[in-house]
Structures are given as structure tokens and as C-alpha cells.
Coordinates of C-alpha atoms in Angstrom, one line a residue:
X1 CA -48.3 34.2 6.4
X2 CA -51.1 32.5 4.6
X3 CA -54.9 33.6 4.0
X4 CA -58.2 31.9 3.4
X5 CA -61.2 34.5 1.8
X6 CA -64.4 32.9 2.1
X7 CA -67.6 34.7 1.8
X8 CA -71.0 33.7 3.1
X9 CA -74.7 34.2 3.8
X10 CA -75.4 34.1 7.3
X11 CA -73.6 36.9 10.1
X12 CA -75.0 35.1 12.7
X13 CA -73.3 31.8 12.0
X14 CA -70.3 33.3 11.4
X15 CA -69.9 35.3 14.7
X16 CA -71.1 32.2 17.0
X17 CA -68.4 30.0 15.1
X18 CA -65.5 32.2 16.2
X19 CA -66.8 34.3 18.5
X20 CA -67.5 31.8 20.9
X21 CA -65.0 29.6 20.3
X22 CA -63.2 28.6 23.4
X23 CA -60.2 31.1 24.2
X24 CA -61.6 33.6 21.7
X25 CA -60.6 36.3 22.1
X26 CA -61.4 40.1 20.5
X27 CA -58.7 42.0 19.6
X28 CA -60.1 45.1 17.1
X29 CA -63.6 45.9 15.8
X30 CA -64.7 49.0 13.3
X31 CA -68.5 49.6 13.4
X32 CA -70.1 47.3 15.6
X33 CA -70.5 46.8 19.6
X34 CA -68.1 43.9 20.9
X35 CA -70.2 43.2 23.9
X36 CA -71.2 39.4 22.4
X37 CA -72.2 37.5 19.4
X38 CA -75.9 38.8 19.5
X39 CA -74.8 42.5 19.2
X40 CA -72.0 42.2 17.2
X41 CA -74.6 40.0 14.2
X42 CA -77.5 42.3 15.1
X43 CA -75.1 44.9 14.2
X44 CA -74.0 43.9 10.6
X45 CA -77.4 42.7 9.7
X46 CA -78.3 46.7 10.4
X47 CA -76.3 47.5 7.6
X48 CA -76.5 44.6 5.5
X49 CA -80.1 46.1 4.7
X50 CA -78.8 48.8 2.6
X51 CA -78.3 45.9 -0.3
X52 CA -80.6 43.6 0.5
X53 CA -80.3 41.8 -3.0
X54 CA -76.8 41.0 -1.8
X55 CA -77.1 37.3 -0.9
X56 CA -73.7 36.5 0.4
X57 CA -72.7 39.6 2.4
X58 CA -70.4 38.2 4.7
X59 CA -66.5 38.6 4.3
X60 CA -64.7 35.9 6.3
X61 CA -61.0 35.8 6.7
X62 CA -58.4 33.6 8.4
X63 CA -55.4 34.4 8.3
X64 CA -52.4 32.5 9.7
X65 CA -48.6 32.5 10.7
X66 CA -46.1 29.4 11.0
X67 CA -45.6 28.6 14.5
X68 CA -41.8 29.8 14.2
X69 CA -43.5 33.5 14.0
X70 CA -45.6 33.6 17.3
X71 CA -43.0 36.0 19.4
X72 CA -43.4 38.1 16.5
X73 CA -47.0 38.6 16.8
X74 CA -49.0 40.5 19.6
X75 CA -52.5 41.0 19.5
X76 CA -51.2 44.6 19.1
X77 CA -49.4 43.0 15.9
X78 CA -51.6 41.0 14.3
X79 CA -54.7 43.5 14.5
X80 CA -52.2 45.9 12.3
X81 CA -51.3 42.6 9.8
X82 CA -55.2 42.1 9.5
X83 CA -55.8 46.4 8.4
X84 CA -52.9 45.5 6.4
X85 CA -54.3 42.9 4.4
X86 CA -57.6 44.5 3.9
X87 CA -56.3 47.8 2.5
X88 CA -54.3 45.8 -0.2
X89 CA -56.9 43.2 -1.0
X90 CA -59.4 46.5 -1.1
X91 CA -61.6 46.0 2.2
X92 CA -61.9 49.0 3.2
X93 CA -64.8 52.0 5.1
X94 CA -66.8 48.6 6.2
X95 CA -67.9 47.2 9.4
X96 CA -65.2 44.3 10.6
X97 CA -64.5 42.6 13.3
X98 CA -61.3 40.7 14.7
X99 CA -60.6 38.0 16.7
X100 CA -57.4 35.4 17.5
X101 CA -57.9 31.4 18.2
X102 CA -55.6 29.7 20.4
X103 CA -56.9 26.3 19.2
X104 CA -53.8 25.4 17.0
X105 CA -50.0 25.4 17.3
X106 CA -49.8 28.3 14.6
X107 CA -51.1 31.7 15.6
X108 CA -54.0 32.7 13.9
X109 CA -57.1 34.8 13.6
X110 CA -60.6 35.6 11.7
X111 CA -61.4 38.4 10.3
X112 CA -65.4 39.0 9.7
X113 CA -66.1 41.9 7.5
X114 CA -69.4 43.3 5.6
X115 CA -69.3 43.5 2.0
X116 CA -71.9 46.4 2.1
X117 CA -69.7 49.3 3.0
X118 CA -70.8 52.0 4.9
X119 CA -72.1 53.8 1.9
X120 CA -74.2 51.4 1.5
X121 CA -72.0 49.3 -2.1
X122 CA -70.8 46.4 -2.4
X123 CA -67.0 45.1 -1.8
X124 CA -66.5 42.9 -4.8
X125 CA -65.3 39.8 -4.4
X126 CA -64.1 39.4 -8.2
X127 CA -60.4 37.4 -7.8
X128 CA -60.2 37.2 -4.0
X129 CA -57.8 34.4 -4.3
X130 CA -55.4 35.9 -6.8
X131 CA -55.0 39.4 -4.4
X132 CA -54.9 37.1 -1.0
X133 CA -51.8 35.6 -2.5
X134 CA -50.3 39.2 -3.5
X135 CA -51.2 40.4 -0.1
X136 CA -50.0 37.6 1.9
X137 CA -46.5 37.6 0.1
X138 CA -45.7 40.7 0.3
X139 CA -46.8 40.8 4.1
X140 CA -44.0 37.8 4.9
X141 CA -41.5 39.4 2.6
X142 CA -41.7 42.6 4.4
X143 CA -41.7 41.7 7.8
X144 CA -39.6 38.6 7.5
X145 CA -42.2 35.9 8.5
X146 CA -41.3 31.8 8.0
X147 CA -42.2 30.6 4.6
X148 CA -43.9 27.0 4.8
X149 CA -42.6 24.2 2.6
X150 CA -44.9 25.1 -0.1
X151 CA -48.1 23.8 -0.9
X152 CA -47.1 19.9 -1.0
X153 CA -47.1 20.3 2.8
X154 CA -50.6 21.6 3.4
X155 CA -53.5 19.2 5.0
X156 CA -56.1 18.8 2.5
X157 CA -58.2 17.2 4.8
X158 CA -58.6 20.7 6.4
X159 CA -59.6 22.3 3.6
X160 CA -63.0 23.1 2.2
X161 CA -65.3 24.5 -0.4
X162 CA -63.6 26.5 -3.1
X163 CA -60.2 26.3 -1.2
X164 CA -60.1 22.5 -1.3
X165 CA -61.0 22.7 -5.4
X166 CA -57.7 24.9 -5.7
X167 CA -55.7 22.9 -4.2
X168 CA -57.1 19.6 -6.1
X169 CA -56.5 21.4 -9.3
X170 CA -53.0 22.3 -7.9
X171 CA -52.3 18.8 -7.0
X172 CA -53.5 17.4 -10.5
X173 CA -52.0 19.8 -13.0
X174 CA -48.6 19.2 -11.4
X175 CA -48.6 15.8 -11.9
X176 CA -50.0 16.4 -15.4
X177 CA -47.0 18.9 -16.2
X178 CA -44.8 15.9 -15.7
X179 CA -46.2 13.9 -18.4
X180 CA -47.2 16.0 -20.9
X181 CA -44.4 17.4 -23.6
X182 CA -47.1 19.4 -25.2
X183 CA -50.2 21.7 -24.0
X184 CA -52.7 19.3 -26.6
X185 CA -51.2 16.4 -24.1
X186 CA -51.4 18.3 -20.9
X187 CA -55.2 18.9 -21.7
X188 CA -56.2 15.4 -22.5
X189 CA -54.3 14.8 -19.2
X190 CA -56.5 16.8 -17.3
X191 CA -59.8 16.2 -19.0
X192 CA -59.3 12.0 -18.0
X193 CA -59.6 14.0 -14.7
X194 CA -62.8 16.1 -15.0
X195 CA -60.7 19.2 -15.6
X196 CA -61.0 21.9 -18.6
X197 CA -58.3 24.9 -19.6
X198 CA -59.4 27.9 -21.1
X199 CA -57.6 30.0 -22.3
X200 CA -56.9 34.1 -22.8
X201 CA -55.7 35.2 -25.8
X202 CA -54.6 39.2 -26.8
X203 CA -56.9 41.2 -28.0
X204 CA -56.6 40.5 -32.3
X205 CA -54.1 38.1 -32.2
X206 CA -54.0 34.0 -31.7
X207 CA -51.0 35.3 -29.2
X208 CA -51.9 33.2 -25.5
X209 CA -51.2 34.9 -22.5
X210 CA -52.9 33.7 -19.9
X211 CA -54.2 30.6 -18.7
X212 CA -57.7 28.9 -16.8
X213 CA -58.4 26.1 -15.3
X214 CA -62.1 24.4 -14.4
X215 CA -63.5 22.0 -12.2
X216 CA -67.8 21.8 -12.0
X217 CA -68.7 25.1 -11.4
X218 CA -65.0 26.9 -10.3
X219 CA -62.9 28.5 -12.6
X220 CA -59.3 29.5 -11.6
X221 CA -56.5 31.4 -12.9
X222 CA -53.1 29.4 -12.9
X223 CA -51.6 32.0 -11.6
X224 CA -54.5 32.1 -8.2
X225 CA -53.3 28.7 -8.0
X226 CA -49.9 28.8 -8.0
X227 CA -47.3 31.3 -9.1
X228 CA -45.5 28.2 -10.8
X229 CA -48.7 27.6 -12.9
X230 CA -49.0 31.0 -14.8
X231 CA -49.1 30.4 -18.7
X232 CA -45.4 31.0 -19.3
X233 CA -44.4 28.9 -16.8
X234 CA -46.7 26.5 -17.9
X235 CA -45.6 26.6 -21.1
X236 CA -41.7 26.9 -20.0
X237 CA -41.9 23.7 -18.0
X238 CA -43.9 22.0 -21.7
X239 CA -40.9 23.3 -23.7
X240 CA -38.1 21.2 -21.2
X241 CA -40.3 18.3 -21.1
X242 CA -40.1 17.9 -24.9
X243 CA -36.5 18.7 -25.2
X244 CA -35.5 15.8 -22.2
X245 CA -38.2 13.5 -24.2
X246 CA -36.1 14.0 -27.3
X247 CA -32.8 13.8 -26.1
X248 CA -34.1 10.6 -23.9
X249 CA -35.0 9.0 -27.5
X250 CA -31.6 10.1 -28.8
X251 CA -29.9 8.4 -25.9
X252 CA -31.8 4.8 -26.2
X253 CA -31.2 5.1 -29.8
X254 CA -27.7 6.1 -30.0
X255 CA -25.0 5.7 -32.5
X256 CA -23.6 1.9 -33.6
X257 CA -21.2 0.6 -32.1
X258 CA -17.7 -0.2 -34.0
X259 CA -18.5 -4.0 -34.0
X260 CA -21.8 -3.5 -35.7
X261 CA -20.9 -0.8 -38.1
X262 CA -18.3 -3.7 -39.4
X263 CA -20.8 -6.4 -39.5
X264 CA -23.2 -3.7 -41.3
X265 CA -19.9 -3.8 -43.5
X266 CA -20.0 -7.4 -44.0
X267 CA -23.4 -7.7 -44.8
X268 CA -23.5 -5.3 -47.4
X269 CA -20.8 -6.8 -49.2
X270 CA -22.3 -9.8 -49.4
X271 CA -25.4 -8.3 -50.6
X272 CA -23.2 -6.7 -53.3
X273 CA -21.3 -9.9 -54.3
X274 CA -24.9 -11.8 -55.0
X275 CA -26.5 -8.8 -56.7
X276 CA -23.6 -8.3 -59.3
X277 CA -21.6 -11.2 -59.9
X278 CA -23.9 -13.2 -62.5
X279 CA -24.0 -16.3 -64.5
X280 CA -26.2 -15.7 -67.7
X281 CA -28.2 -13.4 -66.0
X282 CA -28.1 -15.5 -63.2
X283 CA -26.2 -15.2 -59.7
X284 CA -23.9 -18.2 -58.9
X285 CA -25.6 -19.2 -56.0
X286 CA -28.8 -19.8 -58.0
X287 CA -26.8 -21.3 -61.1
X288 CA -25.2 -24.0 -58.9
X289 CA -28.6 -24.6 -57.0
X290 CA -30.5 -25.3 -60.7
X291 CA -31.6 -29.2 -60.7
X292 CA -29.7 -29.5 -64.6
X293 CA -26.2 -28.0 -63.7
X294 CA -23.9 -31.1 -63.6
X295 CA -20.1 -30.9 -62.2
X296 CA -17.7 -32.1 -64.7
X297 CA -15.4 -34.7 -63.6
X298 CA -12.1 -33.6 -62.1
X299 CA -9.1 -34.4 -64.6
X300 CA -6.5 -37.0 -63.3
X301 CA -3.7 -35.6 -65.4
X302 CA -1.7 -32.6 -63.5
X303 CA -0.9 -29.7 -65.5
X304 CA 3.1 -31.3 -66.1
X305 CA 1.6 -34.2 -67.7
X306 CA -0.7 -32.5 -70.1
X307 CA 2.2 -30.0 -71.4
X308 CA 4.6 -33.5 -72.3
X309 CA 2.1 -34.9 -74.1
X310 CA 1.6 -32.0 -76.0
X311 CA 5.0 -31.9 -76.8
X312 CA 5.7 -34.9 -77.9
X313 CA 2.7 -35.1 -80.4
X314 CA 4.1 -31.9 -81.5
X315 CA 7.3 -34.0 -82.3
X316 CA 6.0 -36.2 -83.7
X317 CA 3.9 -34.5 -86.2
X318 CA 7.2 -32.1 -87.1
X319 CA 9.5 -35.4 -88.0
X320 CA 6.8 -37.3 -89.9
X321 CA 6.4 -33.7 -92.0
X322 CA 10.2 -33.7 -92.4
X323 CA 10.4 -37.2 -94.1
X324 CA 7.6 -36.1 -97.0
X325 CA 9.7 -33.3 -98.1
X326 CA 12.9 -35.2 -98.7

């Protein structure tokens, strides 16, 4: 089961829209005459007068079932969902009236209720979308109604007004979410898109715990959004974008393989070998590159050669000193 609060100016425009809708039909009224449209807006405007600084007195609900649910619902059924709904969502010792379309596959109907009780105050209408979300869960949890697919799978070309902006924002701050790793990137996100967050912190503290969106002139709750978009699990969904962002970098990155670690080696050693091995405070590579350096000639004469010679000069010079001492 899903709801739709509206509130309004005119009764009369109200009651003509669903009243006389084809296959309306009237199912429950408290404090008004069900004979027709006329009476039934005469009626509230009676009472209306009691506040007449009040400018949107109308309540207008619509409140709808999947199709899967319909031989679950009676009038009989759905006119004790609708007093269900009001008492949690606080409509209560007021004029209403109730009446069920057959103009769609889903079974639905409208509620139309005066926010100028029978006392004579005012029904407030302070966070109507964050206790028609309350109120419609815990009506489908308890009576075991379909759950939809979620918000992804509802027609935005249906929706208007303030409902419409709600689900825009819903739209927009999940795709947001997806690429921000940070709530200062999720904000400059959403402002590219005409969107502001505010947030609410605890009383004396820098401690956040709780969460806004804007859009013009509507400010939302996450939370009256979507349960998913509460602060925490804002902020829950930031954390594990960051972490995957890290660990994505840590993947590209990753650690050398064996082949480049060796040539890393390599490198290094040659580095090494030109830093320290020097030539007169010169490395080799430069001292053979200088214009003046000259390679001497290479020596015909192997090594065998060289050691006879030497010998026999050192013969030589031992006989000649053997004749001057005789």
C-alpha cells in the first residue's frame, strides 16, 4: 500500500474531481451529507469557517494497493485501511469523506478530509510525507499486502507538485551516491543539479545526525524520501564508496612483477657502477669520451717474448760482471 498527502484550497474542486468521476463510488463519510458534490462541499465549507485564516483547508488522500491485492480489499475493507491511516498519521474528530475509483488496474481510493477539526483547530500538516511512509508500511506489513519493486518502478509522468520534487530528488541523489566517495563530493554533485543539503546537528556538539535536502522552495528529510537515504545510510554507502575507490587504485597500481623488479635490479647497478667507479675524479665513461685521451698502441711482443729477453740481458750483464772481477 502506497499514499499520496496533498492538501489544497478549494473543497469544491476537490469533491467534483472524485466525486464525479465515472464509477465513483462512496464508500464512508463522517460529518457531511453524501447526497452529491454540492452538499457534501457546502458541507465542509460550513466548517471550514471556524478558521477562516486557514488558506489550504483541504486534506486530500489517495491511497493505493498493487493490483495483486484486490481480493483482499472490499469496500467494507478498504474504508477500515483509510480510518487506519488517518489515526496513525493523526487525522482524527474531522469531517472526511471516502470514495474508491475503478479507473486503474490497482484498487484505489481518495480520501477528502477537513483540516479544521470539529473544534474548530487545525490538523497540522508539519511532515505529512515522513508519517504517510510510516503509516503505509506498517499497514502492508501487517496485513500482508504486495510490496512494489520500489521506487525505480514508479511513473514519474504521473506525478505532480511536491510528490514529483521527491521523487526527482530521489532520482538524483542516488545517482549522486554512486559517484561521490565523500559527503563535500556528494554536495558539489548535487548543487551542479540545483540541489542543496542541510544539515541537523545535536544539540552542543558538531555531531551530524540527520540530513535535508532542497530543491526551490521544498525542503525534504532523506529519510521522507527514502528510508535508504537517512544520514547514516547516507553516510554508510560514502564510507564503501571510498574504501572500493581505494582498493580500485591499489589494484591498477599493484605490485612489480618479477621481470621488472630484475630489470629495476639491473638498472640500479649500472647507476652504481658509473657513480663510483672513477678515473681522477672522473667516471670511465666520461674519461674515454674526453677529446685528449689517446689509446696507446697495442704491443706486438706476447708476454713469452718479453720474459726471454729479459733474461738474456740479465745474462749478459751477469758474465760481462764476472770477467771484471777476475
Amino acid at each position: 500500500m502506497i499514499g499520496k498527502p496533498i492538501t489544497g484550497r478549494s473543497f469544491g474542486g476537490c469533491v467534483r474531481y472524485v466525486v464525479n468521476k465515472q464509477d465513483a463510488k462512496i464508500i464512508a463519510a463522517e460529518g457531511v451529507r453524501m447526497q452529491n458534490a454540492g452538499t457534501i462541499t457546502h458541507d465542509f465549507n460550513l466548517q471550514r469557517k471556524m478558521r477562516p485564516e486557514l488558506g489550504k483547508a483541504v486534506g486530500h488522500l489517495v491511497l493505493s494497493w498493487s493490483k495483486e491485492d484486490l481480493s483482499k480489499l472490499s469496500d467494507g475493507i478498504m474504508v477500515e485501511r483509510a480510518n487506519e491511516y488517518m489515526d496513525k498519521v493523526g487525522i482524527r474528530n474531522t469531517q472526511f469523506v471516502v470514495v474508491r475509483h475503478h479507473d486503474r488496474e490497482h484498487p484505489h481510493l481518495h480520501v477528502i478530509y477537513n483540516r479544521v477539526d470539529n473544534n474548530g483547530n487545525t490538523i497540522t500538516d508539519k511532515n505529512n510525507f515522513a508519517k504517510n511512509v510510516k503509516a503505509c508500511k506498517e499497514i502492508t506489513l501487517k496485513y500482508c499486502y504486495h510490496i512494489g519493486e520500489g521506487k525505480e518502478q514508479v511513473n514519474r509522468q504521473a506525478l505532480k507538485g511536491k510528490e514529483k520534487t521527491r521523487y526527482e530528488l530521489f532520482d538524483a541523489i542516488k545517482a549522486a551516491l554512486k559517484q561521490s566517495g565523500d559527503r563535500k563530493r556528494l554536495e558539489v554533485n548535487l548543487q551542479k543539479q540545483g540541489i542543496g543539503i542541510a544539515y541537523k546537528y545535536r544539540s552542543g556538539s558538531n555531531d551530524v545526525q540527520g540530513i535535508s535536502f532542497e530543491k526551490g522552495d521544498i525542503k525534504i528529510k532523506g529519510s521522507a524520501i527514502d528510508r535508504s537515504l537517512s544520514y547514516a545510510r547516507i553516510d554508510m554507502q560514502l564510507n564503501r564508496n571510498l574504501q572500493a575507490q581505494q582498493e580500485h587504485v591499489v589494484r591498477k597500481v599493484g605490485s612489480p612483477s618479477l621481470a621488472d623488479q630484475l630489470r629495476d635490479a639491473i638498472r640500479q647497478r649500472g647507476q652504481a657502477d658509473h657513480v663510483h667507479l672513477q678515473t681522477g675524479g672522473k667516471s670511465i665513461l666520461e674519461t674515454l669520451l674526453e677529446p685528449q685521451f689517446v689509446a696507446g698502441p697495442p704491443d706486438p711482443m706476447g708476454d713469452a717474448d718479453i720474459a726471454k729477453r729479459k733474461r738474456k740481458k740479465h745474462e749478459a750483464e751477469h758474465s760481462q760482471s764476472q770477467g771484471i772481477s777476475r
